[in-house]
PDB file of C-alpha atoms in Angstrom:
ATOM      1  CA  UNK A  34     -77.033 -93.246 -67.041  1.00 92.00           C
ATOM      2  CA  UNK A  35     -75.042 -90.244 -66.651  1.00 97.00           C
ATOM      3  CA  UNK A  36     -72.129 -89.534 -64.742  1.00 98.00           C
ATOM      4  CA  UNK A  37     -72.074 -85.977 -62.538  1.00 98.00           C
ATOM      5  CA  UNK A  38     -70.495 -84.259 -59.738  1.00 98.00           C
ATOM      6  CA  UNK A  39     -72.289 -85.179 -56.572  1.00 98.00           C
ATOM      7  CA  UNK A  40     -74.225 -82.266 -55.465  1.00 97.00           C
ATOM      8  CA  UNK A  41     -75.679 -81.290 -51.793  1.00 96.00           C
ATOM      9  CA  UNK A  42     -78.885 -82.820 -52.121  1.00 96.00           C
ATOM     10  CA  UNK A  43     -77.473 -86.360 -53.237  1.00 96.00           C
ATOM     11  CA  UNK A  44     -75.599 -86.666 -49.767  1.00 96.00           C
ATOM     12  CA  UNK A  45     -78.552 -88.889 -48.582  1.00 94.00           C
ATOM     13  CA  UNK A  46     -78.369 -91.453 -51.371  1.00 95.00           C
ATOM     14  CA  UNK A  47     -74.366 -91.199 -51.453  1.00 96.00           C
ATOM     15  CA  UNK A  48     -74.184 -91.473 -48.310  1.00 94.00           C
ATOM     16  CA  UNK A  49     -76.578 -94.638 -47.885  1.00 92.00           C
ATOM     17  CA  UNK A  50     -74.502 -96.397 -50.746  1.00 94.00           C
ATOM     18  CA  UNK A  51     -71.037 -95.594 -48.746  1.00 92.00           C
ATOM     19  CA  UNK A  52     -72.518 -96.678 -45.617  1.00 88.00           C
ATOM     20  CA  UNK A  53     -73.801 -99.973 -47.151  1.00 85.00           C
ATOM     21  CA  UNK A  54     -70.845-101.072 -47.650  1.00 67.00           C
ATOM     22  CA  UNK A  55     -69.753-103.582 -44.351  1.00 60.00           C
ATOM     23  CA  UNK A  56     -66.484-104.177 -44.786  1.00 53.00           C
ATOM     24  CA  UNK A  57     -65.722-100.172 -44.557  1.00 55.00           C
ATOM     25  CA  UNK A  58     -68.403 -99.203 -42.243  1.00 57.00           C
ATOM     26  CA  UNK A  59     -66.704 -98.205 -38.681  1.00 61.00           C
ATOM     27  CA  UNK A  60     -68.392 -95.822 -35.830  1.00 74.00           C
ATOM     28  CA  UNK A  61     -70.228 -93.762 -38.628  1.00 80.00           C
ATOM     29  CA  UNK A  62     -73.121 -90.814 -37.880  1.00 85.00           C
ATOM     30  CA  UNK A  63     -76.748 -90.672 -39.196  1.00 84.00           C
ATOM     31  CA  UNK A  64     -76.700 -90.003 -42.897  1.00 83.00           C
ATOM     32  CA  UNK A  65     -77.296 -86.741 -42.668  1.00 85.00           C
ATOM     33  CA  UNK A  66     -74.994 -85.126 -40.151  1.00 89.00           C
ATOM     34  CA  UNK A  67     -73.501 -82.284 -40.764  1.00 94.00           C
ATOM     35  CA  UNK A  68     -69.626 -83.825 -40.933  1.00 94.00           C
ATOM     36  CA  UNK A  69     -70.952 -85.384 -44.087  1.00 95.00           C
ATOM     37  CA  UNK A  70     -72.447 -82.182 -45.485  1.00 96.00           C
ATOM     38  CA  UNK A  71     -68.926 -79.979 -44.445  1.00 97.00           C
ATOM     39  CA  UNK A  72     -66.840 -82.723 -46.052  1.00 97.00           C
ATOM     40  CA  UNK A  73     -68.898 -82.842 -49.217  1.00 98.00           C
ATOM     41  CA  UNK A  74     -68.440 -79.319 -49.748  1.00 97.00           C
ATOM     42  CA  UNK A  75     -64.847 -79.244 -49.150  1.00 97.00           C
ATOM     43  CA  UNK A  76     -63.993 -82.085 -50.959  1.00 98.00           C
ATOM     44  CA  UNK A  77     -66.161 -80.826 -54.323  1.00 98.00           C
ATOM     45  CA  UNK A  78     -64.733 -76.991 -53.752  1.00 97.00           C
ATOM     46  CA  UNK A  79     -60.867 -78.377 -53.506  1.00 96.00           C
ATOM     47  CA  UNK A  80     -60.307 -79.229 -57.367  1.00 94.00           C
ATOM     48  CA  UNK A  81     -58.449 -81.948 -56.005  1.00 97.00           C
ATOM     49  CA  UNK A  82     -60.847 -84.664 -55.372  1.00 98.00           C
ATOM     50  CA  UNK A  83     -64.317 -84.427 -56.278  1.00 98.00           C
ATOM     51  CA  UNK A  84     -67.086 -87.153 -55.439  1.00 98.00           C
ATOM     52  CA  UNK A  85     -68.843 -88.127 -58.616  1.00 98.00           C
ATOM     53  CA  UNK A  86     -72.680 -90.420 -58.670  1.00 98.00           C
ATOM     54  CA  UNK A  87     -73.597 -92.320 -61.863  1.00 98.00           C
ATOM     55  CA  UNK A  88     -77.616 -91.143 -61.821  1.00 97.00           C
ATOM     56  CA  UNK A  89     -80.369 -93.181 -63.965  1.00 95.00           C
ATOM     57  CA  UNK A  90     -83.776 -92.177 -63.982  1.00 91.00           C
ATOM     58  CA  UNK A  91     -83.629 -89.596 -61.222  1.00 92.00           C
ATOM     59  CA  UNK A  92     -81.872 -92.134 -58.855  1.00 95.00           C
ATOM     60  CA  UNK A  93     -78.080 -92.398 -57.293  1.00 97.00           C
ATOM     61  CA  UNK A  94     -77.215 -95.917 -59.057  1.00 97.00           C
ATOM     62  CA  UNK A  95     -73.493 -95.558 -58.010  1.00 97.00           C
ATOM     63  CA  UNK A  96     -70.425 -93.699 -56.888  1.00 98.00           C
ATOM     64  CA  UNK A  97     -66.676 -93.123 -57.042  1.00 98.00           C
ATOM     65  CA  UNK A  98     -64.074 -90.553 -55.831  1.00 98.00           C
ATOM     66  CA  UNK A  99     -61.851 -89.107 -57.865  1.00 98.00           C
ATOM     67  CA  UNK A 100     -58.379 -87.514 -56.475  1.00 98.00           C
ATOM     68  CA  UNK A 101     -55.458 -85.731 -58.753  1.00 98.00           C
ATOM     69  CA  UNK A 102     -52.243 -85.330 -57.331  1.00 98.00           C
ATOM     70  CA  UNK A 103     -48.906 -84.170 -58.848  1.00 97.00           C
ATOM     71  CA  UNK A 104     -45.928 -86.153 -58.008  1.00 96.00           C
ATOM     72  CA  UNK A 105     -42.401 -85.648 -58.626  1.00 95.00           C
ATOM     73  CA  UNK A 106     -41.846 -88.879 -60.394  1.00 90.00           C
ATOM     74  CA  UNK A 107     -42.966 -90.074 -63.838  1.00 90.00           C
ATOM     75  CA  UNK A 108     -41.515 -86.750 -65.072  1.00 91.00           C
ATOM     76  CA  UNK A 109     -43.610 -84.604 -62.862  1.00 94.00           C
ATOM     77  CA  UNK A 110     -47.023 -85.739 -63.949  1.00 94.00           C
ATOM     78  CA  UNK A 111     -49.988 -86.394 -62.313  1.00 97.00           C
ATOM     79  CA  UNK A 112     -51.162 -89.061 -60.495  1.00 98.00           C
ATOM     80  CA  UNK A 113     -55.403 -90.291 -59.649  1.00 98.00           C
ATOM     81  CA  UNK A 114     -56.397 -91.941 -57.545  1.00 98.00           C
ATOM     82  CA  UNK A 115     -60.287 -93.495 -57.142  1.00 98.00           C
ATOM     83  CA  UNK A 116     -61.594 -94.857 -54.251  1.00 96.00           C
ATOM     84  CA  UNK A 117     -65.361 -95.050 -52.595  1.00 95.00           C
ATOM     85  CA  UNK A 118     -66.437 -96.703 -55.685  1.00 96.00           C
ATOM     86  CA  UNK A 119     -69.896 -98.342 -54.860  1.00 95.00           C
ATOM     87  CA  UNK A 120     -72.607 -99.436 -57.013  1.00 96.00           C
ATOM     88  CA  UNK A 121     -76.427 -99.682 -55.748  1.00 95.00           C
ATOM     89  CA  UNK A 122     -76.788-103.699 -55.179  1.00 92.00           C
ATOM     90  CA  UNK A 123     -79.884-103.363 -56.707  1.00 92.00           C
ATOM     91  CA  UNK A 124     -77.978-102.289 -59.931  1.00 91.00           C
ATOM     92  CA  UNK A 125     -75.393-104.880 -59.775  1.00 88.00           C
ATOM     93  CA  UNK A 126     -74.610-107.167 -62.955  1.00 87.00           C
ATOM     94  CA  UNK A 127     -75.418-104.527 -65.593  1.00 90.00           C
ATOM     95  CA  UNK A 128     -71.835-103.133 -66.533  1.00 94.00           C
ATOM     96  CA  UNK A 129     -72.693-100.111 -64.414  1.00 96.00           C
ATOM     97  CA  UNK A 130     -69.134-100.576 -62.590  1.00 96.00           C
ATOM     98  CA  UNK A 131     -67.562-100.999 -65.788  1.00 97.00           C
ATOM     99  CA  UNK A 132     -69.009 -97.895 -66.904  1.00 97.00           C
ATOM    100  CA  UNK A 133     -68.194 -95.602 -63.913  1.00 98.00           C
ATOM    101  CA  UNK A 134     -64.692 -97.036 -64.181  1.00 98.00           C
ATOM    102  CA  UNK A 135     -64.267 -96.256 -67.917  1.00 98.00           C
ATOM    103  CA  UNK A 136     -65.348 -93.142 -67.132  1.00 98.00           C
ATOM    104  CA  UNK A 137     -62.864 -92.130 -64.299  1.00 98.00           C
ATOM    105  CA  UNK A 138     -60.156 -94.148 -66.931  1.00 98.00           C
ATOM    106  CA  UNK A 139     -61.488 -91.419 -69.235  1.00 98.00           C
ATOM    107  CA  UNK A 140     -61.328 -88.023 -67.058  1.00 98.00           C
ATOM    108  CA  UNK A 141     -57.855 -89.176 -65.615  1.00 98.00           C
ATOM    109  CA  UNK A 142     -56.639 -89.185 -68.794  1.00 98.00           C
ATOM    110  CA  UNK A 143     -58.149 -85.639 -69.881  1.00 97.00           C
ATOM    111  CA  UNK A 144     -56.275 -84.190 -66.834  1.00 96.00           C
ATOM    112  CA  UNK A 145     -52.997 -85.440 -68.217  1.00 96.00           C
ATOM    113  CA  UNK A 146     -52.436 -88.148 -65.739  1.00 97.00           C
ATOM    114  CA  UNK A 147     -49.598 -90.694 -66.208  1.00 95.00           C
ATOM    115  CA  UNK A 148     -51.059 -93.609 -63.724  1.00 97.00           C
ATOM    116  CA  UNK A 149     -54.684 -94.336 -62.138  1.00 98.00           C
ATOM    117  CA  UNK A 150     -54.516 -96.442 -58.899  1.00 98.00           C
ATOM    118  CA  UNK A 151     -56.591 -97.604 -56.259  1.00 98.00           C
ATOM    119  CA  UNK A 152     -56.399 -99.955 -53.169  1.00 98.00           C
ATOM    120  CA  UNK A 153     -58.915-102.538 -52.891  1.00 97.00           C
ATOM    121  CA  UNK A 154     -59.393-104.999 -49.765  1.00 96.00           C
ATOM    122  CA  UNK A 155     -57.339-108.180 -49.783  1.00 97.00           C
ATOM    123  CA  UNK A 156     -60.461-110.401 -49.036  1.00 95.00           C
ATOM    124  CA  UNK A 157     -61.926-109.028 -52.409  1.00 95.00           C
ATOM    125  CA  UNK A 158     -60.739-111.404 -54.875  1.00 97.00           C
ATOM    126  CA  UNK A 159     -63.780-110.593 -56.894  1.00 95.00           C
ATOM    127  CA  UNK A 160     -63.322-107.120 -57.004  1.00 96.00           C
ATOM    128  CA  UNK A 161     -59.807-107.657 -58.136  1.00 98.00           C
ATOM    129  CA  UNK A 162     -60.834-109.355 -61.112  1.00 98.00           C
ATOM    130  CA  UNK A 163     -62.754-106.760 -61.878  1.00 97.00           C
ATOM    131  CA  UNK A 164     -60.246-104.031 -62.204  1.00 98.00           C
ATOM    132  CA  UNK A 165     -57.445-106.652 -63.795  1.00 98.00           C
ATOM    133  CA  UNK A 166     -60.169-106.891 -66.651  1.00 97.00           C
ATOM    134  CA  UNK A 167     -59.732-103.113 -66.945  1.00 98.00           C
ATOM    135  CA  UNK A 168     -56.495-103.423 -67.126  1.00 98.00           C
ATOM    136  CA  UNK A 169     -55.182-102.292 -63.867  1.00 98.00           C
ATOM    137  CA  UNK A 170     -52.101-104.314 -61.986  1.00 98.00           C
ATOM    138  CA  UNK A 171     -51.972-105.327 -58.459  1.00 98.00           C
ATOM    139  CA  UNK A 172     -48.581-104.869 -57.662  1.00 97.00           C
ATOM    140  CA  UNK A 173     -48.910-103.069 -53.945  1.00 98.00           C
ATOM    141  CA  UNK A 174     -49.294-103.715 -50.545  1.00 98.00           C
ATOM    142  CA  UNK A 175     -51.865-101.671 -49.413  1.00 98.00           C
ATOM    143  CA  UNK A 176     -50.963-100.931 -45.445  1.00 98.00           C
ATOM    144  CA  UNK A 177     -52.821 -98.239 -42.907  1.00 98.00           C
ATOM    145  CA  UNK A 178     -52.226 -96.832 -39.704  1.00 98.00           C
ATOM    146  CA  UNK A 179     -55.404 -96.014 -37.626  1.00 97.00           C
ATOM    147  CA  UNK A 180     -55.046 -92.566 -35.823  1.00 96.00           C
ATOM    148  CA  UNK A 181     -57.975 -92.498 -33.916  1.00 84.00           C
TER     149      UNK A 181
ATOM    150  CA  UNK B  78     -31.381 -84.488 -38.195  1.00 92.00           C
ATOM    151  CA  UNK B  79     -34.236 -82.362 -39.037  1.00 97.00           C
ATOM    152  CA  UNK B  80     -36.977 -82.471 -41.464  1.00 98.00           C
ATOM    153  CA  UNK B  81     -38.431 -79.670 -43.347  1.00 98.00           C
ATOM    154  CA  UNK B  82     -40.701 -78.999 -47.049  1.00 98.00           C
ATOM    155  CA  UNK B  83     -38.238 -79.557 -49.918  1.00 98.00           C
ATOM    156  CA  UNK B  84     -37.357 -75.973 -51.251  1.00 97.00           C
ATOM    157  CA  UNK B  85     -35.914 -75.684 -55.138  1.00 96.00           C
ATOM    158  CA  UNK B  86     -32.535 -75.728 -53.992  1.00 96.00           C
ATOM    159  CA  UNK B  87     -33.072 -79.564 -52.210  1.00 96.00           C
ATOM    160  CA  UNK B  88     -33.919 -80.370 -56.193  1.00 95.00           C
ATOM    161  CA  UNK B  89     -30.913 -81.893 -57.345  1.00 94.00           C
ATOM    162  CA  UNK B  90     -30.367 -84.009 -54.310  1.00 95.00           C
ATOM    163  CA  UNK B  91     -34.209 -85.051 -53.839  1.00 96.00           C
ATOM    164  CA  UNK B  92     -34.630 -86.167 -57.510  1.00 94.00           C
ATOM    165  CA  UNK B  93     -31.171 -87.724 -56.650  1.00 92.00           C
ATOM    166  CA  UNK B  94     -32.668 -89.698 -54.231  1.00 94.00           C
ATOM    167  CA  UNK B  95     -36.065 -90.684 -55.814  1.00 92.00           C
ATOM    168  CA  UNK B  96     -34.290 -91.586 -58.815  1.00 88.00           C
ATOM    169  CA  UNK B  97     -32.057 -94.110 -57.504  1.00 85.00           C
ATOM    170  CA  UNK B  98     -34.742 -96.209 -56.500  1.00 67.00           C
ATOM    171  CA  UNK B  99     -35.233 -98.752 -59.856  1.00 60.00           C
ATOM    172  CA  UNK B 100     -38.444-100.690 -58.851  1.00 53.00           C
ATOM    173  CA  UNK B 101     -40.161 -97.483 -59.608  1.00 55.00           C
ATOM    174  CA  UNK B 102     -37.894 -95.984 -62.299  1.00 57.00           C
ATOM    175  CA  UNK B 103     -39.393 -95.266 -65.658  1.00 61.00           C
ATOM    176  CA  UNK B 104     -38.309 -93.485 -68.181  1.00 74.00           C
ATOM    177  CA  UNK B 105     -37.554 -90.496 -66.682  1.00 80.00           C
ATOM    178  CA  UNK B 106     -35.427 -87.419 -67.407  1.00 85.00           C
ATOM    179  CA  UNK B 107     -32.268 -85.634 -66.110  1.00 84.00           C
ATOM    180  CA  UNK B 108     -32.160 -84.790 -62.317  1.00 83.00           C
ATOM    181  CA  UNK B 109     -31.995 -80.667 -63.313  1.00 85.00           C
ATOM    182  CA  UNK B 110     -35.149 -80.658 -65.895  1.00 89.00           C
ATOM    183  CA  UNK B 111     -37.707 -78.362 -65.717  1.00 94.00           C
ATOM    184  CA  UNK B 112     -40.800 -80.699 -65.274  1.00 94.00           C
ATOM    185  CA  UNK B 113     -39.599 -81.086 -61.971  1.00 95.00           C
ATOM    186  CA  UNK B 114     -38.933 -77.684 -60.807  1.00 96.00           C
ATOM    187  CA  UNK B 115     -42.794 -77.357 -61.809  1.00 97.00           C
ATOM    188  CA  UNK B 116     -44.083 -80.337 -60.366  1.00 97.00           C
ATOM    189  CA  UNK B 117     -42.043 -79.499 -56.930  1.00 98.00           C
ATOM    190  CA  UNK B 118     -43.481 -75.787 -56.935  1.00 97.00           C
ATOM    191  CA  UNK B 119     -47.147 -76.745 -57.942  1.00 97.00           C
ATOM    192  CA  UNK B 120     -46.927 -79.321 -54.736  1.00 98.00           C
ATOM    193  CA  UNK B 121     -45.537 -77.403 -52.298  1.00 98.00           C
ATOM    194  CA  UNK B 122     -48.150 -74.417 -52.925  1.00 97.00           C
ATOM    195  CA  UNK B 123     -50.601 -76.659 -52.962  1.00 96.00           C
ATOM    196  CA  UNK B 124     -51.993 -77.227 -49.503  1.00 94.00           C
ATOM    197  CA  UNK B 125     -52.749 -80.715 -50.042  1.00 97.00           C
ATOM    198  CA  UNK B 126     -49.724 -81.939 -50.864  1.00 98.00           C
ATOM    199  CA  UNK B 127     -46.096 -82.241 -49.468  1.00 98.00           C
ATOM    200  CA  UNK B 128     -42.537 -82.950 -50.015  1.00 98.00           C
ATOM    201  CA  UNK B 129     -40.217 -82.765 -47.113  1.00 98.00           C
ATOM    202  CA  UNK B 130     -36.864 -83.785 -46.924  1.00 98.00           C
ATOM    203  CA  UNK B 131     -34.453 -84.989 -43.938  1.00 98.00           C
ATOM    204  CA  UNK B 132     -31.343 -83.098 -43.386  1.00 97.00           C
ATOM    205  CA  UNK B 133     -28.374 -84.295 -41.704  1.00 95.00           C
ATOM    206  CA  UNK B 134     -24.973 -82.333 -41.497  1.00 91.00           C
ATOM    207  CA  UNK B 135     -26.667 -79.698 -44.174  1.00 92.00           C
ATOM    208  CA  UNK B 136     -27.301 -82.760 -46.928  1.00 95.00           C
ATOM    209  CA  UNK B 137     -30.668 -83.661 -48.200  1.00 97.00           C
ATOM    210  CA  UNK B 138     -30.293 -87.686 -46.654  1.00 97.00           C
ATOM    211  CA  UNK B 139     -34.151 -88.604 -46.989  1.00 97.00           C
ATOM    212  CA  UNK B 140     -37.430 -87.846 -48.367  1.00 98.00           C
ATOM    213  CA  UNK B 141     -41.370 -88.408 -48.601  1.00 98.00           C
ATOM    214  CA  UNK B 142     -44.187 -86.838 -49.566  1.00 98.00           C
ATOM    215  CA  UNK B 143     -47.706 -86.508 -47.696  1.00 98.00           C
ATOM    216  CA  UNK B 144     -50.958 -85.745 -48.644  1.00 98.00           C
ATOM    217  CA  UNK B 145     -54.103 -84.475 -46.558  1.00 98.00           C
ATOM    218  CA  UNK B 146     -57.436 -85.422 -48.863  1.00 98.00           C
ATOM    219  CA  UNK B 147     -61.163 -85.061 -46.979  1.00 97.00           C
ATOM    220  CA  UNK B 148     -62.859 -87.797 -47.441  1.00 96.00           C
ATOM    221  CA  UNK B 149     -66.752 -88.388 -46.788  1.00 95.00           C
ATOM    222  CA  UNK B 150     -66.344 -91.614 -44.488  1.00 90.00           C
ATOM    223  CA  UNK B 151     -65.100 -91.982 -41.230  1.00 89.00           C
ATOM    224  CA  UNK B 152     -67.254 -88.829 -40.198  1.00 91.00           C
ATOM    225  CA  UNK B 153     -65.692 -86.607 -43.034  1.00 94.00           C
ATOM    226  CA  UNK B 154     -62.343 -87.003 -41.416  1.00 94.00           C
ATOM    227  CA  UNK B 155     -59.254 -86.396 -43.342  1.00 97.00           C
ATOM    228  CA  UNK B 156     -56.687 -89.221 -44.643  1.00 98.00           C
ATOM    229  CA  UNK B 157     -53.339 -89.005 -45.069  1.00 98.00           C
ATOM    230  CA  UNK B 158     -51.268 -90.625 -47.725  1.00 98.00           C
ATOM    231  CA  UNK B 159     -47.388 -91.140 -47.685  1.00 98.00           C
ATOM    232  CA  UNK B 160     -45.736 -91.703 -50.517  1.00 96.00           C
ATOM    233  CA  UNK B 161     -42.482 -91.416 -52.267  1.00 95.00           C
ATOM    234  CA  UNK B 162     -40.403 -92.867 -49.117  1.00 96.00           C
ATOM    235  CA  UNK B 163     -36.569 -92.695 -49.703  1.00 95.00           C
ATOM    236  CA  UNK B 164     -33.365 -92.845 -47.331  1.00 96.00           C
ATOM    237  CA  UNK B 165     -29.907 -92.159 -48.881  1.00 95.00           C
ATOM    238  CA  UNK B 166     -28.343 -95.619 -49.242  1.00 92.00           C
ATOM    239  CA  UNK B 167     -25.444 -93.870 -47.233  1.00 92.00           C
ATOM    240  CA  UNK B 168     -27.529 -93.299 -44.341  1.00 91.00           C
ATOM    241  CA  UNK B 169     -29.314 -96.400 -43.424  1.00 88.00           C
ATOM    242  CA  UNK B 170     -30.036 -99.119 -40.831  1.00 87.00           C
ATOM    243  CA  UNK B 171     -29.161 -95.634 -38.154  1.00 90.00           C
ATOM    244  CA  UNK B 172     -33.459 -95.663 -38.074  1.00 94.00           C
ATOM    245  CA  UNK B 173     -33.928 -92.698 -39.847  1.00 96.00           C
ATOM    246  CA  UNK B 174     -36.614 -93.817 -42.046  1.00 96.00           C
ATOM    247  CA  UNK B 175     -38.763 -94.725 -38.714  1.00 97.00           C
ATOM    248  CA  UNK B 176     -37.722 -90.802 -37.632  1.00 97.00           C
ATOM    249  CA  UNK B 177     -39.242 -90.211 -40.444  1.00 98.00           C
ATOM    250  CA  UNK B 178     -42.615 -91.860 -40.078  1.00 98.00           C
ATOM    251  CA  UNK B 179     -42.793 -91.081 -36.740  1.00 98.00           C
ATOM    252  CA  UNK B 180     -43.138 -87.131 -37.883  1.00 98.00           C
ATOM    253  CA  UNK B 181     -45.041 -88.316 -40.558  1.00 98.00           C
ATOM    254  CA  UNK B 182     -47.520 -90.135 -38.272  1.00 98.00           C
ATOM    255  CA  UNK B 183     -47.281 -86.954 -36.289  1.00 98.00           C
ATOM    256  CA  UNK B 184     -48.094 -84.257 -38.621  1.00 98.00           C
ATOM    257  CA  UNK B 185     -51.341 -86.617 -40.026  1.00 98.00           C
ATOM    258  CA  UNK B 186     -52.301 -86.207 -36.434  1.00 98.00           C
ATOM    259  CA  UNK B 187     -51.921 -82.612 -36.135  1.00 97.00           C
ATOM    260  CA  UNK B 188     -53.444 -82.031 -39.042  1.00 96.00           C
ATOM    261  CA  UNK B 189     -56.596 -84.432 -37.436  1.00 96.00           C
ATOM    262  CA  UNK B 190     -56.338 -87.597 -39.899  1.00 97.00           C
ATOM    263  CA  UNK B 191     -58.424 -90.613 -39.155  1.00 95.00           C
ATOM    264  CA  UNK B 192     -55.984 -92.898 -40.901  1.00 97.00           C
ATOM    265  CA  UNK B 193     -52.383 -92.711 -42.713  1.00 98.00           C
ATOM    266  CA  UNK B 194     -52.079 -95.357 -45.555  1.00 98.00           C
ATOM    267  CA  UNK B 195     -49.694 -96.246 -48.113  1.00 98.00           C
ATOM    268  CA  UNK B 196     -48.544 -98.547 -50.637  1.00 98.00           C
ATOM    269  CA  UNK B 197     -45.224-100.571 -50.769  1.00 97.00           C
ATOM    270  CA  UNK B 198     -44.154-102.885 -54.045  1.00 96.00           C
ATOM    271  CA  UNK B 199     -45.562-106.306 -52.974  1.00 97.00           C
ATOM    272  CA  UNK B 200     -41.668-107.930 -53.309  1.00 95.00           C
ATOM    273  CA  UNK B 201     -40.789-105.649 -50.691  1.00 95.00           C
ATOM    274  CA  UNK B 202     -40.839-107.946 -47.777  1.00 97.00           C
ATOM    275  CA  UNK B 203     -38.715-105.689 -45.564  1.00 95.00           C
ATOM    276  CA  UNK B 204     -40.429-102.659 -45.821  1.00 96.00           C
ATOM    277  CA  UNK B 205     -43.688-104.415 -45.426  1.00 98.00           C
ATOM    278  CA  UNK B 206     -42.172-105.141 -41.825  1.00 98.00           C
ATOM    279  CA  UNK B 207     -40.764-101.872 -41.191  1.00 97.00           C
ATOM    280  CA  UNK B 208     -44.372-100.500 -41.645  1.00 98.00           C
ATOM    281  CA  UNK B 209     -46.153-103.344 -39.325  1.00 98.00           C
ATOM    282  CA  UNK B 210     -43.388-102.348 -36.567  1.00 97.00           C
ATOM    283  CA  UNK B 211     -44.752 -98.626 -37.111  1.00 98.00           C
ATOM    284  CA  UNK B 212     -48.261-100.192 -36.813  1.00 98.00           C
ATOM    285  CA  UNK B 213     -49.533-100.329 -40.089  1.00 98.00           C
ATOM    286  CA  UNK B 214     -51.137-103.348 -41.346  1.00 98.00           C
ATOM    287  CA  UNK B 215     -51.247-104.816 -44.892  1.00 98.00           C
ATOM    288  CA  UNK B 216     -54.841-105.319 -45.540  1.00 97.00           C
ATOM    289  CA  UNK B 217     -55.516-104.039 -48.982  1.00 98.00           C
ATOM    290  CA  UNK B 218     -54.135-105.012 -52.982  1.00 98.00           C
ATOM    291  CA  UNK B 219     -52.540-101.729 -54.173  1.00 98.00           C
ATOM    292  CA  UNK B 220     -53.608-101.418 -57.914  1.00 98.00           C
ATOM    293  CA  UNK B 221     -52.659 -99.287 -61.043  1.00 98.00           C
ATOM    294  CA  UNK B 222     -53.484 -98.745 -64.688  1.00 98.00           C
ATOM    295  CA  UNK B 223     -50.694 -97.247 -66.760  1.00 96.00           C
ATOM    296  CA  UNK B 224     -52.059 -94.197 -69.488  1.00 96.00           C
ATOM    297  CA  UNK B 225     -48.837 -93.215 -70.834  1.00 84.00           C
TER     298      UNK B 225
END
């Protein structure tokens, strides 16, 4: 498996593992609209965030979203932040997860970052576990405001 | 009161300010150090991210920090993030931290946000509530790995 910048022509496999995911899903378009394409290409040009897929043999297997942002606090450092992690349920239960997120542990610490942190849904005790294992701390509310 | 991006000269009373608060405290360094005259300037030419600060009677009596990322779901909308929430303990229960959000919810509109999120310390009862007045609602674990 290798881990890789998502590219233009992976936006139909990214974007069916993003959209797979239920508890997330809300008034999306067709997989390939062009909203997806524009953001893609925004997000991967802004060398602030970048949208990475874990590919094995030729296939999208998984995804994760990487975002570094400087701060003021923690002596000025950086902060990341992933999010849109998904892996292919038909990959599930192989360490792939574990992987992606060791990775992302891995390039947040090559770009000097003090923290990583993520928000993951309160109903997703399972998912918790998963990142406590890695070593990450759920000490935060995680609250949103919908402004559509 | 008005609120306006932190300039170098708000330094000294904006680290001020995000210093006092000890539930995120850590090991950090004199008000007047250079890390954060470079973190401030890096974020405030950045385009992505903000620090503004609210004056009242020509003192710096508030702060926060917001930051646009695209994202690939909700139709490639953008999502705002507002962090790094502080009112002078001088200066409060006169609702200017709910001026505050209310520009902040403003400006994620302008700037055509789906959603503004956050995260607040789970022992923060009260500001839990302050946000669900605003409209937010708790629904995700806020997370974080230390790699200092």
């Amino acid at each position: 498996m290798i881990i890789r910048p998502a590219v233009e022509s992976d936006l139909p496999a990214l974007m069916r593992l993003l959209l797979a995911d239920r508890a997330t899903l809300s008034d999306e378009l067709p997989p390939d609209s062009d909203c997806y394409l524009h953001a893609l290409r925004e997000m991967q040009d802004s060398g602030v965030s970048c949208t990475y897929v874990a590919v094995a043999d030729e296939a999208v297997v998984g995804t994760f979203m990487l975002t570094f942002l400087r701060h003021l606090m923690r002596r000025g450092s950086r902060v990341a932040i992933v999010e849109a992690v998904r892996v292919d349920s038909a990959h599930r239960g192989r360490g792939l997860g574990t992987e992606m997120m060791r990775w992302a542990i891995g390039e947040s610490r090559r770009r000097g970052c003090s923290v990583l942190q993520l928000t993951s849904n309160l109903a997703r005790k399972d998912a918790h576990r998963f990142y406590q294992r890695l070593g990450f701390r759920g000490t935060h509310l995680g609250m949103k405001l919908s402004l559509s």
